[in-house]
């Protein structure tokens, strides 16, 4: 049986407890709102974390893209009239002041000429580089009209095969293959790093060519030939008469012969034919001995091999891939191999037997 409940008694409200609860609630609300505000302030003041800069952005602003239409690069018999850029390239082991003086006499607008030099990294090359830089500084700090468009100096990244650059040592037959292979590498290094998109003509000019007509560039270009070479001679004093005289110097410009072709057919794969040595009689027709009529300086002869003492090449020949083989190419090497390579690409070589440039006489 359920037990009846007695009367319910209500507990009297304690106002002190209510007051404490209200204060506690206010404190909690204040604490929460203050923490949220502080957190927002810290977040606002904290620097924004960014992703590391990419490698490309560290390089800086890239230059604009330049476009060249090689169809607009003219290569004409009137290079001055058409404002055609000329690249003069010179492999240099020794510096001759006469070379530089002759270079400054060329009557071609210097703002259209870029000069390129390559020198060996040895003691003799260091001496030549110092002398060359002194002359370049003098010229390029002179009047603006006398400054060249640009000048490039390079140093070979390989050792020259000969320790001596004396004329007698350079021309020994047993030294020719190694020496001319090294020359080819130097020429190619210089060419591949300096040929510009707007270059029309490339003039190869040896550092020991000390005398040329001042109109050399325009005279050769006027023939409108892809590869053209003048005759290289050397001035000397005749020991018998004591009078000034001249003699042929460069024998690398020639017309091929059946004898030379027979020699090549019997050679090993890595052998080369050399010109101008009695030990290897090729019976080629040498341009060095074709000079007869000095008044006919523009007389042309076709050539199968060319020398590089002074050689004007249309830039398109090099752009097509004609270079100086540092290896036997049809048993030819360096400039003679270049003429053969150019011929295989459809470009023919021409010589001017009565147009002379002069080599330094040591």
C-alpha positions in Angstrom: 0.0 0.0 0.0 1.3 3.3 -1.0 2.3 5.7 1.7 0.7 9.1 1.3 3.1 12.0 0.9 3.0 14.8 3.2 2.6 18.4 2.2 5.3 19.7 -0.3 7.6 22.3 1.0 9.2 25.0 -1.3 12.8 26.0 -0.7 13.3 29.6 -0.2 15.3 31.3 -3.0 18.9 32.2 -2.0 19.7 35.7 -3.6 23.3 35.4 -2.8 23.7 32.2 -5.0 21.9 33.9 -7.9 24.2 36.9 -7.7 27.3 34.7 -7.8 26.0 32.7 -10.8 25.2 35.9 -12.7 28.7 37.2 -12.1 30.2 33.9 -13.2 28.2 33.9 -16.4 29.3 37.5 -17.2 32.9 36.5 -16.5 32.7 33.5 -18.9 31.1 35.7 -21.6 33.9 38.3 -21.2 36.6 35.7 -21.3 35.3 34.1 -24.5 34.8 37.4 -26.3 38.3 38.7 -25.3 40.1 35.5 -26.4 38.4 35.7 -29.8 39.3 39.3 -30.3 42.9 38.7 -29.3 43.1 35.8 -31.7 41.9 37.9 -34.5 44.4 40.6 -33.7 47.3 38.2 -33.7 46.1 36.7 -37.0 45.9 40.2 -38.6 49.3 41.2 -37.4 51.0 38.0 -38.3 52.8 38.2 -41.8 51.2 36.2 -44.5 53.1 33.1 -45.2 54.0 32.8 -48.9 55.3 30.0 -50.9 59.0 30.1 -51.7 59.8 32.0 -54.9 60.3 29.8 -57.9 63.7 29.6 -59.5 62.6 31.4 -62.6 61.3 34.4 -60.6 64.8 34.8 -59.0 66.4 35.3 -62.4 64.7 38.6 -62.9 62.6 39.9 -65.7 63.3 38.1 -68.9 64.1 40.1 -72.0 61.5 40.3 -74.7 61.4 37.6 -77.4 63.4 38.8 -80.4 62.4 37.5 -83.8 64.6 37.4 -86.9 63.5 36.7 -90.4 66.6 35.5 -92.1 64.9 36.1 -95.5 65.4 39.8 -94.8 69.2 39.5 -94.2 70.7 40.7 -97.5 74.0 39.4 -98.9 74.7 41.5 -101.9 77.6 42.8 -104.1 77.0 46.2 -102.5 77.4 45.5 -98.7 78.0 49.2 -97.8 75.0 50.5 -99.7 72.8 47.8 -98.2 74.2 48.3 -94.7 75.2 44.6 -94.4 76.8 43.4 -91.1 80.3 41.9 -91.4 81.9 39.5 -88.8 85.7 39.6 -88.9 87.1 36.5 -87.2 90.8 36.0 -86.2 92.4 33.1 -84.4 95.4 34.7 -82.7 98.5 33.2 -81.1 100.7 36.3 -81.4 99.7 39.9 -81.6 101.3 41.9 -84.4 100.8 45.7 -84.2 100.9 45.8 -88.0 97.8 43.5 -88.1 95.8 45.9 -85.9 97.0 49.0 -87.8 95.9 47.4 -91.1 92.6 46.4 -89.6 91.9 50.0 -88.7 92.7 51.1 -92.3 89.8 49.0 -93.7 87.3 51.4 -95.3 84.1 49.7 -94.2 81.7 51.4 -91.7 82.8 50.2 -88.3 79.3 50.3 -86.9 78.6 47.4 -89.2 81.7 45.4 -88.1 81.9 42.9 -85.3 85.4 41.6 -84.4 85.9 38.1 -82.9 89.2 36.7 -81.5 90.2 33.4 -80.0 93.6 32.9 -78.3 95.3 30.0 -76.6 95.4 29.8 -72.8 99.2 29.7 -72.5 102.0 32.2 -71.7 102.2 33.4 -75.3 98.4 33.6 -75.6 98.3 35.7 -72.4 100.9 38.1 -73.8 98.9 38.4 -77.0 95.6 38.9 -75.1 97.1 41.8 -73.1 98.4 43.6 -76.1 95.1 43.0 -78.0 93.0 44.4 -75.1 95.2 47.5 -74.9 94.5 48.3 -78.6 90.8 47.5 -78.3 90.4 49.8 -75.2 92.2 52.6 -77.1 89.9 52.2 -80.1 86.6 51.7 -78.3 87.2 54.6 -76.0 87.9 56.9 -78.9 85.4 58.8 -81.0 82.1 57.0 -81.5 82.5 57.0 -85.3 85.7 55.1 -84.9 84.3 52.3 -82.7 83.5 48.9 -83.8 79.9 47.6 -83.4 81.2 45.0 -80.9 84.3 43.0 -80.1 84.5 39.5 -78.7 87.6 37.9 -77.1 87.6 34.2 -76.4 90.2 31.8 -74.9 90.6 28.3 -76.1 89.5 25.5 -73.7 92.2 23.1 -75.1 95.9 23.2 -75.2 97.7 24.0 -78.5 99.6 21.0 -79.9 102.8 23.1 -80.5 104.8 24.8 -77.8 106.4 27.2 -80.3 104.6 29.4 -82.8 107.8 30.1 -84.8 107.3 30.0 -88.5 109.7 27.2 -89.1 108.1 25.0 -86.4 104.6 25.7 -87.6 105.3 24.6 -91.1 107.1 21.3 -90.5 105.3 18.6 -92.3 105.0 16.3 -89.3 103.3 19.0 -87.3 100.6 19.8 -89.9 97.9 17.3 -89.0 97.8 18.1 -85.2 98.4 21.8 -85.8 95.6 22.2 -88.4 93.2 20.1 -86.4 93.8 22.4 -83.5 93.3 25.4 -85.8 90.0 23.9 -87.0 88.7 23.5 -83.5 89.6 27.1 -82.7 87.9 28.4 -85.9 84.8 26.4 -85.2 84.6 27.5 -81.6 84.9 31.1 -82.7 82.4 30.8 -85.5 79.7 29.0 -83.6 79.7 31.5 -80.7 79.9 34.7 -82.7 77.8 34.3 -85.9 74.8 36.6 -85.5 71.3 36.3 -86.9 71.9 39.5 -88.9 75.4 38.7 -90.1 75.8 38.9 -93.9 79.5 38.2 -94.4 82.2 36.5 -92.5 85.8 37.6 -93.1 88.4 35.2 -91.8 91.6 37.2 -91.4 94.7 35.7 -89.9 96.6 37.6 -87.2 99.8 37.7 -89.3 98.2 39.4 -92.3 99.7 42.8 -92.1 98.8 44.4 -95.4 95.6 44.4 -97.5 93.9 46.9 -99.7 91.7 49.1 -97.5 88.7 48.2 -99.6 89.2 44.5 -99.0 85.7 43.7 -97.8 83.8 45.5 -100.5 86.3 44.4 -103.2 85.7 40.7 -102.4 82.0 41.1 -101.8 81.6 42.7 -105.2 82.2 39.4 -106.9 79.1 38.0 -105.2 80.7 34.6 -104.6 79.8 32.3 -101.7 83.5 31.6 -100.9 86.2 33.9 -102.2 89.9 34.1 -101.4 92.7 36.5 -102.5 96.3 35.5 -103.1 98.5 35.6 -100.0 102.1 36.8 -100.6 105.0 37.8 -98.4 107.3 40.8 -98.8 111.0 40.3 -98.2 114.4 41.7 -99.1 116.1 39.8 -102.0 119.5 38.6 -100.6 121.1 38.7 -104.0 119.9 42.2 -105.1 119.2 43.7 -101.7 116.0 45.1 -103.2 112.4 44.6 -101.9 110.7 41.6 -103.5 107.7 39.4 -102.8 107.0 35.7 -102.9 104.0 33.3 -102.7 103.1 32.3 -99.1 99.9 30.4 -98.9 99.7 27.2 -101.0 96.3 26.0 -99.7 94.3 27.6 -102.5 94.4 25.1 -105.4 92.6 23.3 -108.2 92.6 19.5 -107.8 94.6 17.1 -110.0 94.3 13.5 -111.0 97.6 12.8 -109.2 96.2 14.1 -105.9 93.1 12.1 -106.4 95.1 9.0 -106.9 97.1 9.7 -103.8 93.9 10.1 -101.8 92.5 6.8 -103.1 95.5 4.9 -101.8 95.5 6.6 -98.4 94.3 5.3 -95.1 91.1 6.6 -93.6 92.8 9.0 -91.2 95.5 10.3 -93.6 95.5 13.8 -95.1 97.0 15.3 -98.2 99.2 18.3 -97.6 100.1 21.0 -100.1 103.4 22.7 -100.6 105.7 19.9 -99.6 108.2 18.1 -101.9 107.6 14.9 -100.0 104.0 14.8 -101.3 103.9 16.0 -104.9 100.3 16.4 -105.9 100.7 18.4 -109.1 97.7 20.5 -108.2 97.4 23.9 -109.9 98.3 26.3 -107.1 96.8 29.8 -107.1 100.0 31.1 -105.6 101.6 30.7 -109.0 98.8 32.0 -111.1 99.5 35.7 -110.3 100.5 37.2 -113.6 98.6 40.4 -114.6 98.6 42.8 -111.7 96.3 45.1 -113.5 93.6 42.4 -113.6 93.0 42.2 -109.9 89.4 41.0 -110.3 90.2 38.0 -112.5 88.5 34.9 -111.1 89.6 31.3 -111.1 87.5 28.3 -109.7 89.1 26.5 -106.7 88.7 23.2 -105.0 90.8 24.1 -101.9 91.1 27.5 -100.1 93.5 29.0 -97.6 92.3 30.9 -94.6 94.7 33.8 -94.4 92.0 36.1 -95.8 88.8 34.4 -96.7 85.4 36.0 -97.3 82.4 33.7 -96.8 78.7 34.4 -97.2 77.2 33.8 -93.8 74.6 31.5 -95.3 77.4 29.0 -96.2 78.3 28.7 -92.5 74.6 28.6 -91.6 74.1 25.7 -93.9 76.7 23.8 -91.9 80.0 24.3 -93.6 82.7 24.3 -91.0 86.4 23.5 -90.6 86.8 19.8 -90.2 89.3 19.0 -87.4 89.4 15.4 -88.8 90.2 14.0 -92.3 87.3 14.9 -94.6 87.9 13.3 -98.0 91.6 13.4 -96.8 91.5 17.2 -96.3 91.5 19.2 -93.1 90.8 22.7 -91.9 90.3 25.4 -94.6 90.8 22.9 -97.5 88.3 20.6 -95.8 86.0 23.6 -95.5 86.1 24.2 -99.2 85.2 20.5 -99.8 82.4 20.6 -97.3 81.0 23.8 -98.8 81.2 22.2 -102.2 79.2 19.1 -100.9 76.6 21.6 -99.7 76.4 23.2 -103.2 78.6 26.2 -102.6 81.6 26.8 -104.9 84.9 28.5 -104.1 86.6 31.2 -106.1 90.1 32.7 -106.1 91.5 36.0 -107.2 95.1 35.3 -108.2 96.1 38.9 -108.9 94.5 40.4 -105.8 97.1 40.2 -103.1 97.3 40.4 -99.3 100.6 40.2 -97.4 101.8 37.9 -94.6 104.1 39.1 -91.8 107.7 38.2 -92.5 109.4 36.8 -89.4 
